[in-house]
CSV table of N, CA and C in Angstrom, one decimal:
chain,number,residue,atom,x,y,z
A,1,UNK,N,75.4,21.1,92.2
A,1,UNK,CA,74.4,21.7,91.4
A,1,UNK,C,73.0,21.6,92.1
A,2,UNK,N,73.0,21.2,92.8
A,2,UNK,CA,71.6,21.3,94.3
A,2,UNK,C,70.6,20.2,93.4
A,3,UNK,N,69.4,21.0,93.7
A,3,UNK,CA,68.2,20.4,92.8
A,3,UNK,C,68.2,20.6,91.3
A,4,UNK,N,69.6,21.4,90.8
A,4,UNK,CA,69.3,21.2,89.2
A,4,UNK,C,69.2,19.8,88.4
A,5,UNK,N,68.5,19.9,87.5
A,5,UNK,CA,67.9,19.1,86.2
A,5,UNK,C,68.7,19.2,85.2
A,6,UNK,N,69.2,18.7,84.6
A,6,UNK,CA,70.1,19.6,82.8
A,6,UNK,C,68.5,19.0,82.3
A,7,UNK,N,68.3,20.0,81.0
A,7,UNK,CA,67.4,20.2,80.3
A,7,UNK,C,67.7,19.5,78.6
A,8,UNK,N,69.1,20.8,78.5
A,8,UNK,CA,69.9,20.4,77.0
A,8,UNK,C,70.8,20.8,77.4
A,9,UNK,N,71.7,20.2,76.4
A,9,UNK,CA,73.3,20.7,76.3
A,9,UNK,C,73.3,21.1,74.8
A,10,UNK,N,74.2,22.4,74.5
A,10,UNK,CA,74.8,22.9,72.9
A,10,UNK,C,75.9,21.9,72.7
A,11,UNK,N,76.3,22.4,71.7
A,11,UNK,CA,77.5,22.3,71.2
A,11,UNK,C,78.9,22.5,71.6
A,12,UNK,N,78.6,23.1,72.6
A,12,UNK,CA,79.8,24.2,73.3
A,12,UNK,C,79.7,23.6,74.2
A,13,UNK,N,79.0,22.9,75.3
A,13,UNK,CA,79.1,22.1,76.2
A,13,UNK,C,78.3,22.7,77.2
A,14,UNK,N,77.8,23.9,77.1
A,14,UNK,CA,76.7,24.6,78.0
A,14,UNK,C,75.4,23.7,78.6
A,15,UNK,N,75.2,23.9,79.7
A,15,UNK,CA,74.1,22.9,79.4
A,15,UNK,C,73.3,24.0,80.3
A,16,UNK,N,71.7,23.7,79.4
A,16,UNK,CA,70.5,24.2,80.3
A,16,UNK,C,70.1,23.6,81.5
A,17,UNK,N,69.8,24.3,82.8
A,17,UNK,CA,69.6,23.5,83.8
A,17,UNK,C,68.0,24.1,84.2
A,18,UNK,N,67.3,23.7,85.1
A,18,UNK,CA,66.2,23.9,85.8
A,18,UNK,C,66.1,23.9,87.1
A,19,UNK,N,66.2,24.7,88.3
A,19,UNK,CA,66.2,24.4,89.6
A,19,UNK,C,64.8,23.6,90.0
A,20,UNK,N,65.0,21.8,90.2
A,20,UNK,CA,63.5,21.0,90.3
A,20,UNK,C,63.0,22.0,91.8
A,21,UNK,N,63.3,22.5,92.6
A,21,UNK,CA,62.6,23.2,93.8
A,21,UNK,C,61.9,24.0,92.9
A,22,UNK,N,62.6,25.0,92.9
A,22,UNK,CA,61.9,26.4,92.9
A,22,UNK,C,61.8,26.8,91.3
A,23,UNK,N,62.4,26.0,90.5
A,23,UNK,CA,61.3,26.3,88.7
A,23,UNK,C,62.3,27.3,88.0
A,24,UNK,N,63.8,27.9,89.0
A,24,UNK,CA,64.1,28.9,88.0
A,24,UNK,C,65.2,28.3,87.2
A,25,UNK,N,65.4,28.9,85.6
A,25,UNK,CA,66.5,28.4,84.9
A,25,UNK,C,68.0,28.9,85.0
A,26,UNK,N,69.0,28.1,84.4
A,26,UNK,CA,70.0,28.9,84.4
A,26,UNK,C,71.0,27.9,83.7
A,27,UNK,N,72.4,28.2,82.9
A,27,UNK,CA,72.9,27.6,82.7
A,27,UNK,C,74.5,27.6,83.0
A,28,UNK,N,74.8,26.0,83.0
A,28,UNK,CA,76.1,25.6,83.8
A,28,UNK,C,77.4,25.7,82.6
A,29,UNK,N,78.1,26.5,82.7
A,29,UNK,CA,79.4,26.6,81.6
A,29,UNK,C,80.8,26.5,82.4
A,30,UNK,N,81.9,25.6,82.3
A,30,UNK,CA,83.0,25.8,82.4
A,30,UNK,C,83.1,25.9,84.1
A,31,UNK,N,82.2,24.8,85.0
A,31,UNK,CA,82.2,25.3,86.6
A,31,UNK,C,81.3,26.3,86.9
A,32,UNK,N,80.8,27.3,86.0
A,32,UNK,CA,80.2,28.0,86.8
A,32,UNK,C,78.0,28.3,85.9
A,33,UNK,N,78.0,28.6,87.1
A,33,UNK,CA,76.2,28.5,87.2
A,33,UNK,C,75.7,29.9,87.2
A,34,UNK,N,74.9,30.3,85.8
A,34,UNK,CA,74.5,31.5,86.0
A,34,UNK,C,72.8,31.4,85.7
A,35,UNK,N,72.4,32.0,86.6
A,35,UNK,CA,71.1,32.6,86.8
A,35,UNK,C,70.3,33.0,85.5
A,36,UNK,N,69.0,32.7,85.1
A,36,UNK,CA,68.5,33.4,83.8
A,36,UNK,C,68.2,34.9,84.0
A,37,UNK,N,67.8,34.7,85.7
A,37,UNK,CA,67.1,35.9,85.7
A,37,UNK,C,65.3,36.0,86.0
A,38,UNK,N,65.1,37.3,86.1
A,38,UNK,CA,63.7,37.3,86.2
A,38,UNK,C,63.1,38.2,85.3
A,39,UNK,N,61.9,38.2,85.0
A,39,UNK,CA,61.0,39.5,84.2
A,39,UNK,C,60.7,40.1,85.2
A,40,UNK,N,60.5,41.3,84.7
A,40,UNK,CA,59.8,42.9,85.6
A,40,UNK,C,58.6,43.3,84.9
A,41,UNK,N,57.4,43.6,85.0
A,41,UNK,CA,56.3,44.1,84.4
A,41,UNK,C,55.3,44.7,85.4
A,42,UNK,N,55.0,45.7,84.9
A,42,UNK,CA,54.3,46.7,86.0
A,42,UNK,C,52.5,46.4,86.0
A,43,UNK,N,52.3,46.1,87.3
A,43,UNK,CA,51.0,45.6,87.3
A,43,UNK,C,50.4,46.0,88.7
A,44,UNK,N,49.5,46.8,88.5
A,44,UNK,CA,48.6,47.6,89.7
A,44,UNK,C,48.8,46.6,90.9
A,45,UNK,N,48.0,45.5,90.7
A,45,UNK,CA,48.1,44.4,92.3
A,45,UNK,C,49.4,44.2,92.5
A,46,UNK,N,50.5,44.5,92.4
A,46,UNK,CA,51.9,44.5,93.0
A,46,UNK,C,52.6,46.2,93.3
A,47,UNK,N,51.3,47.1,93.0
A,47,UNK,CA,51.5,48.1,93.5
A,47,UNK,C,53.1,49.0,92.2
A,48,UNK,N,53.8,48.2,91.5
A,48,UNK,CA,54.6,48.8,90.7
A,48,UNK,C,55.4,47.9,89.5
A,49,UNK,N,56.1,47.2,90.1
A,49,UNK,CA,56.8,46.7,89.9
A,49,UNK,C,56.7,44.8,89.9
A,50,UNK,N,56.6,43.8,89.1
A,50,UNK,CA,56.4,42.5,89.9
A,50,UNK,C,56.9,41.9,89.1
A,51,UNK,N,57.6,40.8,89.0
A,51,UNK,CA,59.1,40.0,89.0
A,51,UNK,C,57.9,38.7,88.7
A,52,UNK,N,58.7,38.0,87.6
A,52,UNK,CA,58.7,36.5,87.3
A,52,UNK,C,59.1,35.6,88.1
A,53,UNK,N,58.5,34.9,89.3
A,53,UNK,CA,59.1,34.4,90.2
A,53,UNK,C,60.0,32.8,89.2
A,54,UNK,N,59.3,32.5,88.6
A,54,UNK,CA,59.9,31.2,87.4
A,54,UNK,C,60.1,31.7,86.4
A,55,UNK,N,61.0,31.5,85.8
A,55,UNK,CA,61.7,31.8,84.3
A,55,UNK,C,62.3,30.5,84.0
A,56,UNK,N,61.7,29.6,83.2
A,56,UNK,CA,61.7,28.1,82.6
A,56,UNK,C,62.6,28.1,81.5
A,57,UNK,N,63.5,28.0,81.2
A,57,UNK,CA,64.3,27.7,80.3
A,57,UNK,C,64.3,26.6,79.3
A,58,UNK,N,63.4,26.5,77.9
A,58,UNK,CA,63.4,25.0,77.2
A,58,UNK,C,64.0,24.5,76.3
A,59,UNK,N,64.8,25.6,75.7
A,59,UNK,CA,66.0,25.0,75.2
A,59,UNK,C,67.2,26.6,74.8
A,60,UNK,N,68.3,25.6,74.4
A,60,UNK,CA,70.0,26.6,74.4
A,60,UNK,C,69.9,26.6,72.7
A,61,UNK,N,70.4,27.4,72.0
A,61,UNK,CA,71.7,27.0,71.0
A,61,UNK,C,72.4,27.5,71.5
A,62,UNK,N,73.8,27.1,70.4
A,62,UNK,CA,75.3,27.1,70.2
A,62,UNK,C,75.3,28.6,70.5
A,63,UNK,N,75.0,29.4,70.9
A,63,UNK,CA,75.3,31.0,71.1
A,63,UNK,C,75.1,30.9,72.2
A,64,UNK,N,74.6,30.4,73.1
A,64,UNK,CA,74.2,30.4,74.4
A,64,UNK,C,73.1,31.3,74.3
A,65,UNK,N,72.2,31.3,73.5
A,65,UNK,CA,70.9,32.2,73.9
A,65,UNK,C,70.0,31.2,74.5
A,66,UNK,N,69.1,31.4,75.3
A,66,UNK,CA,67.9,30.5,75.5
A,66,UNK,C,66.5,31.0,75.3
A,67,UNK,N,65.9,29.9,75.1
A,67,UNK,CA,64.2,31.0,75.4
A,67,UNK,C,63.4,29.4,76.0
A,68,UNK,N,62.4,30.5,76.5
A,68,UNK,CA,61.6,29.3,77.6
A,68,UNK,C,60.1,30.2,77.7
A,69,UNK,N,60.3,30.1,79.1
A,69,UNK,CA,58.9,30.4,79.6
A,69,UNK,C,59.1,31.3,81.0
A,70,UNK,N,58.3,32.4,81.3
A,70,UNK,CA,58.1,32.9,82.8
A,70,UNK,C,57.1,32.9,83.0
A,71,UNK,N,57.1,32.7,84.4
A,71,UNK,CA,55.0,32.6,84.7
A,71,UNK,C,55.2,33.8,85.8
A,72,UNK,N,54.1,35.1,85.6
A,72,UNK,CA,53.9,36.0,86.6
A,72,UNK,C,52.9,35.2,87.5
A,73,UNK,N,52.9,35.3,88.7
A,73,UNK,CA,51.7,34.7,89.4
A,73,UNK,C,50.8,35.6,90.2
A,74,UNK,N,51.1,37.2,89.7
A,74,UNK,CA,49.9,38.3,90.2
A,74,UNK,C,48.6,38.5,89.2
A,75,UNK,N,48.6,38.4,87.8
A,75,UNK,CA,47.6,38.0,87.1
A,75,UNK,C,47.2,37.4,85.8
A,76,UNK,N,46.1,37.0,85.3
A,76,UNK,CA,45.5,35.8,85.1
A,76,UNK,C,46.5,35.4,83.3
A,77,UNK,N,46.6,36.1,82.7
A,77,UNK,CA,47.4,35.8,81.7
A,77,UNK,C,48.9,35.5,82.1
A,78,UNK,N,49.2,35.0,83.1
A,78,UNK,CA,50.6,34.8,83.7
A,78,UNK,C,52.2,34.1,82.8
A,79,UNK,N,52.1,33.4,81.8
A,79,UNK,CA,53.1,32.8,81.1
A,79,UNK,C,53.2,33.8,79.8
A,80,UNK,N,54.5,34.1,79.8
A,80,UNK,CA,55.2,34.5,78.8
A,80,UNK,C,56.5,33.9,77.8
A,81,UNK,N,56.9,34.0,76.8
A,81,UNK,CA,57.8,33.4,75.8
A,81,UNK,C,59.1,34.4,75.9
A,82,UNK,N,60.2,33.8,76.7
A,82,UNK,CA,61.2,34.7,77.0
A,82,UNK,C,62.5,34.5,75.8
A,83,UNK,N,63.8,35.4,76.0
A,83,UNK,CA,64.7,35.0,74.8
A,83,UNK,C,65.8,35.5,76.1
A,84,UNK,N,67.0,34.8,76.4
A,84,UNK,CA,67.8,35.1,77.2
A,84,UNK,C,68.9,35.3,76.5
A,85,UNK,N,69.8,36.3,76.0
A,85,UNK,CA,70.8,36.8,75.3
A,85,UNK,C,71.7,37.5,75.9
A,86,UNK,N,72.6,37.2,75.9
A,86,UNK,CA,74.3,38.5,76.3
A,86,UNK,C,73.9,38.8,77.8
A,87,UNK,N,73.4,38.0,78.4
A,87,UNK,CA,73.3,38.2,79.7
A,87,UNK,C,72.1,38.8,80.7
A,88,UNK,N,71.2,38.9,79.6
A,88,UNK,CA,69.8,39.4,80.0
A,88,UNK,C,68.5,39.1,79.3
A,89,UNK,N,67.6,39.2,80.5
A,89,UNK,CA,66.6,38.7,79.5
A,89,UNK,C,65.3,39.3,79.1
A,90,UNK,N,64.5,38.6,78.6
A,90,UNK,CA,63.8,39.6,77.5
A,90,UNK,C,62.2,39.1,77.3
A,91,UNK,N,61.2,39.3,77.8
A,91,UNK,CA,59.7,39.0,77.1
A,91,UNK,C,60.1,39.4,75.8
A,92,UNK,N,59.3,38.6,75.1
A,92,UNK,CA,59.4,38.2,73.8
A,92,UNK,C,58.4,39.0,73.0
A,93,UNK,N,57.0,39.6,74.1
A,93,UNK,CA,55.9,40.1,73.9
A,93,UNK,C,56.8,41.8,73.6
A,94,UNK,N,57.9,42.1,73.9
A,94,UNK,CA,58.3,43.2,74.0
A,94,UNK,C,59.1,43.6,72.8
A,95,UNK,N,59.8,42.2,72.3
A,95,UNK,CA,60.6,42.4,71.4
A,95,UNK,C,59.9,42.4,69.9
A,96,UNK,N,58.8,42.0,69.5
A,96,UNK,CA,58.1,41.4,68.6
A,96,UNK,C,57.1,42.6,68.2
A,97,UNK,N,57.6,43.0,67.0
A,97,UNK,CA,56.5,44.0,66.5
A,97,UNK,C,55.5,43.7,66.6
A,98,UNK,N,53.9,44.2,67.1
A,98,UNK,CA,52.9,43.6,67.0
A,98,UNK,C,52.3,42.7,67.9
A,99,UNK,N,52.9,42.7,69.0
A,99,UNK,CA,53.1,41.5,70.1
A,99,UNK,C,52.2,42.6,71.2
A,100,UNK,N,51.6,41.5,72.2
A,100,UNK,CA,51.2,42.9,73.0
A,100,UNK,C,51.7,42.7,74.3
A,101,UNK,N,52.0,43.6,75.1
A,101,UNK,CA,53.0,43.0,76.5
A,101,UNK,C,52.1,43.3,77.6
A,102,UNK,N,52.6,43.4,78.9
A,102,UNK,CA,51.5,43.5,79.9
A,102,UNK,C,50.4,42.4,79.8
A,103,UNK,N,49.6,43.2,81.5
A,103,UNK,CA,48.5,42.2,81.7
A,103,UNK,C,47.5,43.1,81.0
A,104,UNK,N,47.3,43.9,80.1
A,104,UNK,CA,46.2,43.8,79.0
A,104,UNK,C,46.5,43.8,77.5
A,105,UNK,N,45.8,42.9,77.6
A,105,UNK,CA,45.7,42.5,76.3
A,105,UNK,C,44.6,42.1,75.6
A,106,UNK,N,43.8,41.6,74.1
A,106,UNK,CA,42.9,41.2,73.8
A,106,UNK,C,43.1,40.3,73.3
A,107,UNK,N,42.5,39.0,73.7
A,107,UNK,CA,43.1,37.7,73.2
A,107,UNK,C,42.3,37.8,71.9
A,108,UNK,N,41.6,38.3,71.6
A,108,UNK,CA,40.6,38.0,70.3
A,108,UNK,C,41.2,38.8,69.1
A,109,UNK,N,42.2,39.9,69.3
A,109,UNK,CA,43.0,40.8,68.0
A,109,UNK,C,43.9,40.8,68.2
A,110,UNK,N,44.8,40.5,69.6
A,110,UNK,CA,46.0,40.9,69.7
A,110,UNK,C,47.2,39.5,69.4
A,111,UNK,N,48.7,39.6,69.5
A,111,UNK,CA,49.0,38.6,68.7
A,111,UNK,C,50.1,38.6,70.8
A,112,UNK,N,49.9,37.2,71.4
A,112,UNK,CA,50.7,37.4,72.5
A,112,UNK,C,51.3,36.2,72.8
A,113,UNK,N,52.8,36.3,72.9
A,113,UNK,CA,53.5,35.0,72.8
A,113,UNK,C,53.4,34.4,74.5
A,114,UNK,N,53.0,32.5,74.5
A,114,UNK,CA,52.8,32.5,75.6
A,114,UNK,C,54.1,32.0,76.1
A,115,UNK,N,54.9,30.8,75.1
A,115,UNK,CA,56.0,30.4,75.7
A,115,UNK,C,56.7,30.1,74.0
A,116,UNK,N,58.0,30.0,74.6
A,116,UNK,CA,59.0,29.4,73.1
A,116,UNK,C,59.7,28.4,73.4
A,117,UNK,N,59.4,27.7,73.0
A,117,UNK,CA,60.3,26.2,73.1
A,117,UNK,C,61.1,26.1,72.4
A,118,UNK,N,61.7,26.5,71.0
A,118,UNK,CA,63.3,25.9,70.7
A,118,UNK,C,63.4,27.5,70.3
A,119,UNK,N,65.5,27.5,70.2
A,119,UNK,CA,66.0,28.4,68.6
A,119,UNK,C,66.8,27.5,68.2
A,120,UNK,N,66.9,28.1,67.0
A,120,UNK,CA,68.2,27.5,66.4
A,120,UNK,C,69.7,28.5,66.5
A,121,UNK,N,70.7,27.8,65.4
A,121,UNK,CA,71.8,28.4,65.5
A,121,UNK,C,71.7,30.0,64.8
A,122,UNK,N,70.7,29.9,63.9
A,122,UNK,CA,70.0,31.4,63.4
A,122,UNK,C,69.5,32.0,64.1
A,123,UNK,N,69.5,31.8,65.1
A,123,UNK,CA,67.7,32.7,66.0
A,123,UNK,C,66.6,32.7,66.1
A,124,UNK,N,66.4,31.7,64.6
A,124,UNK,CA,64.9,31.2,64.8
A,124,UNK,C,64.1,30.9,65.8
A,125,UNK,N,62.9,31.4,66.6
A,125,UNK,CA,62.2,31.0,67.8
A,125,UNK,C,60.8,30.4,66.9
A,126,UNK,N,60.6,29.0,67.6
A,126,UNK,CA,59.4,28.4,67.4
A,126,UNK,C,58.9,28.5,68.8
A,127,UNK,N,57.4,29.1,68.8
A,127,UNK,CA,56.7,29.7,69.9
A,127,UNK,C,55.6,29.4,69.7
A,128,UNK,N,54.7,29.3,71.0
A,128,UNK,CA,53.3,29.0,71.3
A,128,UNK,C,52.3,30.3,71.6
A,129,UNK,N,51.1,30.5,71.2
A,129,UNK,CA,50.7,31.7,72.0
A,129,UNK,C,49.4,32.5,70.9
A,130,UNK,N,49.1,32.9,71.2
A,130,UNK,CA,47.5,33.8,70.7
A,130,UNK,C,47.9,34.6,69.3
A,131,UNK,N,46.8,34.7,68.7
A,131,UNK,CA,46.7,35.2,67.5
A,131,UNK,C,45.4,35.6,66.8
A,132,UNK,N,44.9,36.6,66.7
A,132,UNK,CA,43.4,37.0,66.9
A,132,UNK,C,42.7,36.0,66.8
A,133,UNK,N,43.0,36.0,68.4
A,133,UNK,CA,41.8,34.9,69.1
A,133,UNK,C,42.1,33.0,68.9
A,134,UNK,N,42.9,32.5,67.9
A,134,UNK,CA,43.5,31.5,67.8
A,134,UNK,C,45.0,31.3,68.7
A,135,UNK,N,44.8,30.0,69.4
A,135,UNK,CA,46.3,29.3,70.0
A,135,UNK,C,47.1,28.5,68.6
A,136,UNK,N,48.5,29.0,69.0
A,136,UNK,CA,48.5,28.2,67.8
A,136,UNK,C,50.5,28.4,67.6
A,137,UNK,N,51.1,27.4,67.1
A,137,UNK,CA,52.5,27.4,66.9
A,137,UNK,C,53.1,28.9,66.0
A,138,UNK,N,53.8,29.7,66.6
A,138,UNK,CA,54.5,30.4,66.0
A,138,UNK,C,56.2,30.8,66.0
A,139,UNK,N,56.3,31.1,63.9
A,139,UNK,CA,57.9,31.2,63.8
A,139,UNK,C,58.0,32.6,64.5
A,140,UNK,N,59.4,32.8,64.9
A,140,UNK,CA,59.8,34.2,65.1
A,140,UNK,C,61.1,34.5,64.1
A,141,UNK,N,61.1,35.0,63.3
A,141,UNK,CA,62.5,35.5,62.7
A,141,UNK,C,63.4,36.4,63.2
A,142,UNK,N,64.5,36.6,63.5
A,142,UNK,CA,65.3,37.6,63.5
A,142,UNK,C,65.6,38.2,62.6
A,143,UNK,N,65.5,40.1,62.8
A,143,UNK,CA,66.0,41.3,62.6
A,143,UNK,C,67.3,41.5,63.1
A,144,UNK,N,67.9,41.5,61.7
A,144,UNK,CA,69.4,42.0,62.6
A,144,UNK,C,70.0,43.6,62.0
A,145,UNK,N,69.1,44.5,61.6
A,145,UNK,CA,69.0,45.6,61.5
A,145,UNK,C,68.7,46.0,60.3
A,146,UNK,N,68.7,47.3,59.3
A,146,UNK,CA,67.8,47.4,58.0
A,146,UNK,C,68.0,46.9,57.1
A,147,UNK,N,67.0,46.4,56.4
A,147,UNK,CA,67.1,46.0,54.9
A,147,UNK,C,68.2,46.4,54.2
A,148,UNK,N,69.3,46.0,53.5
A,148,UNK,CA,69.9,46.6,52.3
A,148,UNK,C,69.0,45.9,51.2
A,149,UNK,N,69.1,47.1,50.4
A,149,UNK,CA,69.0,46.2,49.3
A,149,UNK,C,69.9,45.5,48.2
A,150,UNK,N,69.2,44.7,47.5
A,150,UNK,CA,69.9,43.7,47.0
A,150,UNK,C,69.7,44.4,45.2
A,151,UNK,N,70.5,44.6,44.7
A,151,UNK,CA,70.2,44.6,42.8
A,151,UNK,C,69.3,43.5,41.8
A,152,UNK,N,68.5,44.3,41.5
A,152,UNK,CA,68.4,43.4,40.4
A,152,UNK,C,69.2,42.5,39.4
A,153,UNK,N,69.0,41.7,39.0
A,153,UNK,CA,70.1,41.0,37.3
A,153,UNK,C,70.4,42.0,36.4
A,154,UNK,N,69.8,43.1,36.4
A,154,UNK,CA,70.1,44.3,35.2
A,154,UNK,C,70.9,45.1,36.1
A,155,UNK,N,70.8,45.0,37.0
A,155,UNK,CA,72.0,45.9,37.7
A,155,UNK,C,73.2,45.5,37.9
A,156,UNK,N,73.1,44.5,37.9
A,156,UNK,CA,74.8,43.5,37.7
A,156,UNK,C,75.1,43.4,36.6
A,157,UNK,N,74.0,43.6,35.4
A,157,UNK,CA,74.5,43.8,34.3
A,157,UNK,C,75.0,45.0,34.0
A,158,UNK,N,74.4,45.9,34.6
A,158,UNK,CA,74.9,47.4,34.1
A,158,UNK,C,76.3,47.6,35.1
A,159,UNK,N,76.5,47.1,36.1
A,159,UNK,CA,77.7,47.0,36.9
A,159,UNK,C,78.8,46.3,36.4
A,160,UNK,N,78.9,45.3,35.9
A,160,UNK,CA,79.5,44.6,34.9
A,160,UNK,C,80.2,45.3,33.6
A,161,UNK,N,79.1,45.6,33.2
A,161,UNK,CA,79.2,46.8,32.0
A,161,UNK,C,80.5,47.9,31.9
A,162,UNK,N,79.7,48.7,33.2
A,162,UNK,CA,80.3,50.0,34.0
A,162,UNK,C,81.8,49.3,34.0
A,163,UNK,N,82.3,47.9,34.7
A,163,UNK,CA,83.6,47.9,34.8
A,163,UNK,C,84.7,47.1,33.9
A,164,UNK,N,83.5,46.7,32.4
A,164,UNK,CA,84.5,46.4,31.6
A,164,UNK,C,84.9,48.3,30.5
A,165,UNK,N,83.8,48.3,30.8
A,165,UNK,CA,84.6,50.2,30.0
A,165,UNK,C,85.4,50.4,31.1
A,166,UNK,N,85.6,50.8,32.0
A,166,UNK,CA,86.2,50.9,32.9
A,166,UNK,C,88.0,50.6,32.3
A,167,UNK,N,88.0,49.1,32.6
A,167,UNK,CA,89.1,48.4,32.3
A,167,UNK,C,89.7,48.5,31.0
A,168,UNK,N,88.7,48.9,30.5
A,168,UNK,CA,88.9,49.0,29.0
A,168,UNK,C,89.7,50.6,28.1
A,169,UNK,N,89.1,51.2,29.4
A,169,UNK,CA,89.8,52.8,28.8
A,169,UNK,C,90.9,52.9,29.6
A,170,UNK,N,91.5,52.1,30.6
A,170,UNK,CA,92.6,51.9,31.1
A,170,UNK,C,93.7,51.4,30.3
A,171,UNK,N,93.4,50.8,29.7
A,171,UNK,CA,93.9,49.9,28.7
A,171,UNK,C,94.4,50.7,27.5
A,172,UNK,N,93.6,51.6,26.9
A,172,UNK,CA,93.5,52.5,25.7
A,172,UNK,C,95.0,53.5,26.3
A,173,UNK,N,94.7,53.5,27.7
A,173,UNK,CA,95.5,54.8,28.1
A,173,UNK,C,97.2,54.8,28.6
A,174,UNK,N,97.2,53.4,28.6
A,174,UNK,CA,98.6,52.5,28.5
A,174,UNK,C,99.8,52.8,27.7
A,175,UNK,N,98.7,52.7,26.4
A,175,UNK,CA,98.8,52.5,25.4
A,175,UNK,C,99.6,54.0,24.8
């Protein structure tokens, strides 16, 4: 494992590691060691394209998702709150309605995550990071796609209803 660190271990036996040299994360499963990865974000002083040289990993769940931290080192808002899933990873500033990504931003209206330190087995992210103009702990909930709705109590009554006539003229027709 070289200069890796274990960070955490799940449930599963995954454990988060940290390379102590060089700062990047990744996690060790079953013998083998996989890379978190880097961010990409486009920023004039790198001419196009510029890569998270550290991607900090702070904690696993049981799914093997992680979220951490990347720090850009071309400009001055450099740390971001990442989510590592199904084998790729993800600014968090991108995934988050209302989040603002890139190096502009307005710390004083805009809402920008700077790092996330846990999830849970739900996907809850507790994160750190700006919020017009305040630092300050933030939940993240997961969206796992549209609203259904749910009935009122009068609709279960009238569904209820609906399937005792139902059963009921079945019954008549037995007969």
């Amino acid at each position: 494992l070289g200069q890796a660190e274990p960070k955490r271990i799940n449930d599963s036996g995954q454990v988060l590691l940290l390379d102590s040299l060089y700062g990047h994360g990744s996690i060790y499963s079953g013998g083998t060691i996989t890379y978190l990865g880097a961010l990409y974000t486009y920023d004039e002083s790198c001419d196009w394209l510029c890569t998270s040289p550290v991607s900090t990993g702070l904690d696993i769940n049981n799914s093997g998702q992680v979220v951490g931290t990347a720090t850009y080192s071309t400009y001055s808002e450099s740390r971001v709150g990442f989510l590592y899933t199904d084998g790729s990873i993800f600014d968090l500033n991108h995934l988050v309605e209302g989040a603002s990504p890139g190096e502009t931003w307005d710390w004083s209206t805009d809402l920008r995550i700077e790092a996330a330190w846990a999830i849970n087995d739900s996907g809850q992210i507790a994160a750190t990071g700006y919020l017009n103009g305040y630092y300050g702990i933030i939940r993240l909930d997961p969206i796992s796609g549209p609203a259904v709705p749910v009935p009122e109590p009068e609709g279960y009554a009238m569904m209820l209803a609906g399937l005792v006539v139902i059963a009921w003229s079945k019954k008549i027709r037995r007969h």
